[in-house]
Backbone as a ProteinNet text record, in pm:
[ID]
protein_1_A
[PRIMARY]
XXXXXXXXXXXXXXXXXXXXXXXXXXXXXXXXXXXXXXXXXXXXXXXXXXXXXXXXXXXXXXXXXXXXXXXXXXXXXXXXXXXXXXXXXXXXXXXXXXXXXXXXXXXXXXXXXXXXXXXXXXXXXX
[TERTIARY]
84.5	0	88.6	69.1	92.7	8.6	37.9	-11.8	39.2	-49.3	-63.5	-61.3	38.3	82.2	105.8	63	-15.2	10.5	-70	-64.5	26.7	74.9	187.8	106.3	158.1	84	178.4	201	293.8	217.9	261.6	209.2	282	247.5	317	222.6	370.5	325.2	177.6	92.3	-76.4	-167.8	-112.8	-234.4	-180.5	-307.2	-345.1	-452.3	-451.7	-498.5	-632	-751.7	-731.5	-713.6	-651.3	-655	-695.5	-840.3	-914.6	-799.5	-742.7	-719.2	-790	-816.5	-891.6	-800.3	-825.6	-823.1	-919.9	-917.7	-1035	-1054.5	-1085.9	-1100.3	-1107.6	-1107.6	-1094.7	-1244	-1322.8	-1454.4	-1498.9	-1458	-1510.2	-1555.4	-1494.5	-1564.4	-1453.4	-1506.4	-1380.7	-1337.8	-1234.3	-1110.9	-1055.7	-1062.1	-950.5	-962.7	-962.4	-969.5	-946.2	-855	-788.6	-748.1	-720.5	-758.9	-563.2	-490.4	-343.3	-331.1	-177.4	-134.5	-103.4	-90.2	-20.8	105.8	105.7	281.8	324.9	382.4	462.7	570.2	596.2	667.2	564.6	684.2	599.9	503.6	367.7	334.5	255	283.7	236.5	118.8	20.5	-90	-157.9	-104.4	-139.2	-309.2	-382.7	-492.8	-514.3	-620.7	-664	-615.5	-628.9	-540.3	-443.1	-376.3	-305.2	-429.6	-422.2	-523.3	-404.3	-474.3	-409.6	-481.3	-355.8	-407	-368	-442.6	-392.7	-304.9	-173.7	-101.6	-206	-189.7	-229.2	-389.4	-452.1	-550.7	-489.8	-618.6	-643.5	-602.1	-540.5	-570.9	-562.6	-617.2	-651.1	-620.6	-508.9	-515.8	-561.4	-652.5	-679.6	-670.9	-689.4	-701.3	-728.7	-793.1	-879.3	-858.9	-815.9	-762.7	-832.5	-917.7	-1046.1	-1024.6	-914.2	-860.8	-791.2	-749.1	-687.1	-530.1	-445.9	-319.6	-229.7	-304.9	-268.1	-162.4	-95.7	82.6	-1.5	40.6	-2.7	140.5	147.4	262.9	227.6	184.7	188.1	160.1	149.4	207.8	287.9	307.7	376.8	327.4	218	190.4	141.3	217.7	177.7	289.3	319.9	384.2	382	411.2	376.6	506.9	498.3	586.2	603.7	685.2	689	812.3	780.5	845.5	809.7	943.7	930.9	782.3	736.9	608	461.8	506	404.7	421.8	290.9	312.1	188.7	221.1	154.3	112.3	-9.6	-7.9	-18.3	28.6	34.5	-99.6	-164.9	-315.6	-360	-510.9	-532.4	-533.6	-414.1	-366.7	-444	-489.5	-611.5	-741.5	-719.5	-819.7	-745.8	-814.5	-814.6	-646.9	-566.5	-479.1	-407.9	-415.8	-428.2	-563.2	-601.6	-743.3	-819.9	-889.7	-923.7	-1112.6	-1155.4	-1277.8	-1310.1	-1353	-1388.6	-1475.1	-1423.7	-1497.7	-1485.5	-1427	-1414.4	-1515.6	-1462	-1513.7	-1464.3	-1535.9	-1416.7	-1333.7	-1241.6	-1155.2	-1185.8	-1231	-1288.3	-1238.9	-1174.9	-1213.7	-1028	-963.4	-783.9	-796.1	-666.1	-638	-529.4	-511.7	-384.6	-252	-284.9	-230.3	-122.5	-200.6	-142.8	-99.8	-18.5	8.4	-50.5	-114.6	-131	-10.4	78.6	156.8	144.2	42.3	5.9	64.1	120.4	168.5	142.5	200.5	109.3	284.3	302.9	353.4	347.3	393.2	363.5	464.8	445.6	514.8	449.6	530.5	517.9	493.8	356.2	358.3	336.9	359.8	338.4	237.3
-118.8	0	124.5	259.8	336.9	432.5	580.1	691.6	797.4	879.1	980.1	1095.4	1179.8	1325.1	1433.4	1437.3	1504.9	1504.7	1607.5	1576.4	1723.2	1663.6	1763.3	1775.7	1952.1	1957.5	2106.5	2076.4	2189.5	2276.4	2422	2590.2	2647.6	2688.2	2707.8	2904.4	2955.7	3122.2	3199.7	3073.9	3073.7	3068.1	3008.1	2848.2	2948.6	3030.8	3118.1	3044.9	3021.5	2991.5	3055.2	2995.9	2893.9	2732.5	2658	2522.6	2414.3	2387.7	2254.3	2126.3	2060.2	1936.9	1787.4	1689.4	1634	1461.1	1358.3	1275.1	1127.9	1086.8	1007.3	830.7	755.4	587.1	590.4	459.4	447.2	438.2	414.4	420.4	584.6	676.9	816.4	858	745	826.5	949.2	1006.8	1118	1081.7	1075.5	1061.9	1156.6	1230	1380.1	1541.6	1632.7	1757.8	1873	1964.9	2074.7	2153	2268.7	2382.6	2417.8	2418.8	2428.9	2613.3	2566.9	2703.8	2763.6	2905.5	2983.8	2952.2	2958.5	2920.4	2874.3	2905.2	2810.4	2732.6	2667.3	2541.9	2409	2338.5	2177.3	2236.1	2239.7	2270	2177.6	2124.8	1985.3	2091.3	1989.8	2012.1	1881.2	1889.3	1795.6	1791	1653.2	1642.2	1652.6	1672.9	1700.2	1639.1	1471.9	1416.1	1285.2	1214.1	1119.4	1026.9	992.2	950.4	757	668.3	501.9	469.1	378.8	340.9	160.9	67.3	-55.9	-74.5	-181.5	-218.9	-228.4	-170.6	-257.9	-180.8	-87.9	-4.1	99.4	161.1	291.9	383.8	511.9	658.6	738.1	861.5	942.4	1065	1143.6	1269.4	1348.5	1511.4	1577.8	1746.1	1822.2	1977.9	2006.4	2143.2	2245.2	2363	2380.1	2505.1	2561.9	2648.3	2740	2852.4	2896.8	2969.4	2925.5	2794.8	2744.1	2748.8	2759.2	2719.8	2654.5	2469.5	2397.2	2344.7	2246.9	2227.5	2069.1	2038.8	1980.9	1918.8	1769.1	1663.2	1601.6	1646.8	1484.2	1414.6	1265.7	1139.8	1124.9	1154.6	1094.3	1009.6	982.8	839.2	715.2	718.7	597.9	533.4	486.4	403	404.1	273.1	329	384.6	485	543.5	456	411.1	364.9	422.5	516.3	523.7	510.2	455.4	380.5	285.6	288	212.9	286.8	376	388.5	378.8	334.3	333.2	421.7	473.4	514.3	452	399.3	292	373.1	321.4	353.4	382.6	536.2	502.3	418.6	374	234.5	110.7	95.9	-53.5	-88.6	-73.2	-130.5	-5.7	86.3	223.5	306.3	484.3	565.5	604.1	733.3	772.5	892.2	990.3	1134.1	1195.8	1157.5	1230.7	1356.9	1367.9	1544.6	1583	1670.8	1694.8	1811.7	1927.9	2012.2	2086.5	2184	2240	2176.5	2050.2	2019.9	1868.2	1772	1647.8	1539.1	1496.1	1284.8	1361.4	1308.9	1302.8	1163.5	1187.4	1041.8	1025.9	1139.1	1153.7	1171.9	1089.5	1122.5	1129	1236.2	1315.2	1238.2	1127.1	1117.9	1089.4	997.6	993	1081.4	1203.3	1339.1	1369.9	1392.5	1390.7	1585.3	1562.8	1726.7	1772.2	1737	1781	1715.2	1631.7	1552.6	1429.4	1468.4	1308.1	1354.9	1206	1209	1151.3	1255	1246.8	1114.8	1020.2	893.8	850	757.2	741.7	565.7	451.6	303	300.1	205.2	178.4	0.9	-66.3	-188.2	-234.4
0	0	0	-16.1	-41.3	26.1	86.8	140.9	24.3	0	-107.9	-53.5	-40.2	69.7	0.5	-129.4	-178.3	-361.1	-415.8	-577.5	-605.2	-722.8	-804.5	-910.1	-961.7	-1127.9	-1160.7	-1257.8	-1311.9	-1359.8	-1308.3	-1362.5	-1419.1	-1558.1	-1622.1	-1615.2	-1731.9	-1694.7	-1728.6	-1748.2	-1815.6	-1782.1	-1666.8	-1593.4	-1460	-1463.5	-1314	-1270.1	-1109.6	-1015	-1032.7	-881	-847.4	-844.4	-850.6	-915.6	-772.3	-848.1	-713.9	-772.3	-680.2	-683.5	-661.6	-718	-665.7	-709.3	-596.6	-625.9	-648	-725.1	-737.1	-761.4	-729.7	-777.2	-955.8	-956.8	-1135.4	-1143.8	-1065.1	-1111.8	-1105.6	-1011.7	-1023.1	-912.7	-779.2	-606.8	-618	-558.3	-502.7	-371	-365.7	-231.4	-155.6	-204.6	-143	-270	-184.9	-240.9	-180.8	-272.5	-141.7	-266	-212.5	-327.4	-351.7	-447.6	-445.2	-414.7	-329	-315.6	-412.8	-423.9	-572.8	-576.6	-681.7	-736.3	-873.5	-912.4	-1065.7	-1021.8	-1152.9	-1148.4	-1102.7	-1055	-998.8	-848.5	-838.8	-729.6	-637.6	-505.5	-416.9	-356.3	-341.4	-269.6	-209.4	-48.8	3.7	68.4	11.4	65.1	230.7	276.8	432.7	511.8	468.5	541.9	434.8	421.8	346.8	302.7	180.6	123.2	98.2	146.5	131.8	49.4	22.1	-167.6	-150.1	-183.9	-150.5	-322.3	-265.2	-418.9	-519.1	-625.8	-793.9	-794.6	-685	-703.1	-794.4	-913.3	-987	-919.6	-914.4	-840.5	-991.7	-980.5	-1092.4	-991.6	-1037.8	-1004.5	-1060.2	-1037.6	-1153.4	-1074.6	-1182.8	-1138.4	-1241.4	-1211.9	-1280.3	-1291.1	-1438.5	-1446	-1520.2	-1459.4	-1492.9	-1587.9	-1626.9	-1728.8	-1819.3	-1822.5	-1943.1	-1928.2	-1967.7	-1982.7	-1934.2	-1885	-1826.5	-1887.1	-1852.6	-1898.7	-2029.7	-2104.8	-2219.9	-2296.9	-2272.3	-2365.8	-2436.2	-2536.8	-2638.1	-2648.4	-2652.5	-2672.3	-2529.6	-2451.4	-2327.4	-2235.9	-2280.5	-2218.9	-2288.8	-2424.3	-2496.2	-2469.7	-2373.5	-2336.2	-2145.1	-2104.2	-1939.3	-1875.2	-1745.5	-1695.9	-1564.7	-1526.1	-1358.7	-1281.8	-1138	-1100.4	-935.1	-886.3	-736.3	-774.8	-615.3	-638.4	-778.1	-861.1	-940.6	-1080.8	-1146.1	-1269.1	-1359.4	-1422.5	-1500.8	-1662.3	-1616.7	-1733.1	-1910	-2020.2	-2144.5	-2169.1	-2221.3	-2250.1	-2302.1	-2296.1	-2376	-2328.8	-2257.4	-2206.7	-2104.2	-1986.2	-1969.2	-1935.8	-1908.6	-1960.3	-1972	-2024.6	-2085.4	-1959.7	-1978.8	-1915.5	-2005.5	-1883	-1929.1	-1973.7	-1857.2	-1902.6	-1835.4	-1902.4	-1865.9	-1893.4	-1823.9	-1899.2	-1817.7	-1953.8	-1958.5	-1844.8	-1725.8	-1626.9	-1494.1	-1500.7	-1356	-1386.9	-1287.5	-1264.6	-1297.5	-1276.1	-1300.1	-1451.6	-1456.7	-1586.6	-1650.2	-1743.8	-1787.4	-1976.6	-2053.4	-2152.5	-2190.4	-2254.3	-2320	-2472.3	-2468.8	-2629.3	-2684.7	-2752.6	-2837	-2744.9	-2604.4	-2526.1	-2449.1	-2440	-2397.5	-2231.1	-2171.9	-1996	-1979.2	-1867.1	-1835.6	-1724.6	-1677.7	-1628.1	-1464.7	-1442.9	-1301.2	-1236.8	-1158.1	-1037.3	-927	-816.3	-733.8	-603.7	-501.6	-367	-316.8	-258.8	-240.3	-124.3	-21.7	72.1	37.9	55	79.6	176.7	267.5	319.8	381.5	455.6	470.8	508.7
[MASK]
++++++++++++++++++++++++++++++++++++++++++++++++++++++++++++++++++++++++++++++++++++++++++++++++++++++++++++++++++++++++++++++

């Protein structure tokens, strides 16, 4: 298992605040939500309290950037990313990844297997 101490998302000089964070199940409960501090660059925003994640469970990080100029890659997740205990699976491979939707809410919807600039703080736990 894993404790989640908070979500990262890159601000770039566009993507003005405020940005809701939210984390969510692969089905679409919500788990955790906390509004990020101002700032550019990589910015952590830790949920209320540590959100536990059992091995080989979904987490979906997301934020909302209500003005638009959220950070936007490509193709960077057609293939999977793993680092320490996480992986970020290749879109496609067993659901959607990098996903996003318009105004806020489950992210349910990926572009051409595109990354918005989101990971996720993580501590192992036993």
């Amino acid at each position: 298992a894993v404790d989640v101490l908070a979500t990262r998302h890159y601000v770039g000089p566009n993507n003005r605040g405020p940005h809701r964070v939210r984390l969510w199940t692969s089905g679409g409960t919500l788990l955790a939500e906390a509004t990020a501090p101002t700032g550019s660059g990589w910015v952590e925003t830790p949920p209320p309290t540590p959100v536990r994640v059992a091995s080989g469970a979904v987490v979906i990080a997301s934020y909302l950037a209500p003005q638009g100029g959220y950070a936007f890659d490509r193709g960077r997740l057609a293939t999977a990313i793993t680092t320490g205990p996480l992986t970020a699976t290749a879109d496609g491979a067993a659901a959607p990844n990098g996903c996003f939707r318009y105004g806020g809410g489950f992210p349910d919807r990926s572009y051409l297997a595109s990354s918005y600039g989101v990971d996720l703080v993580v501590v192992t736990r036993a």
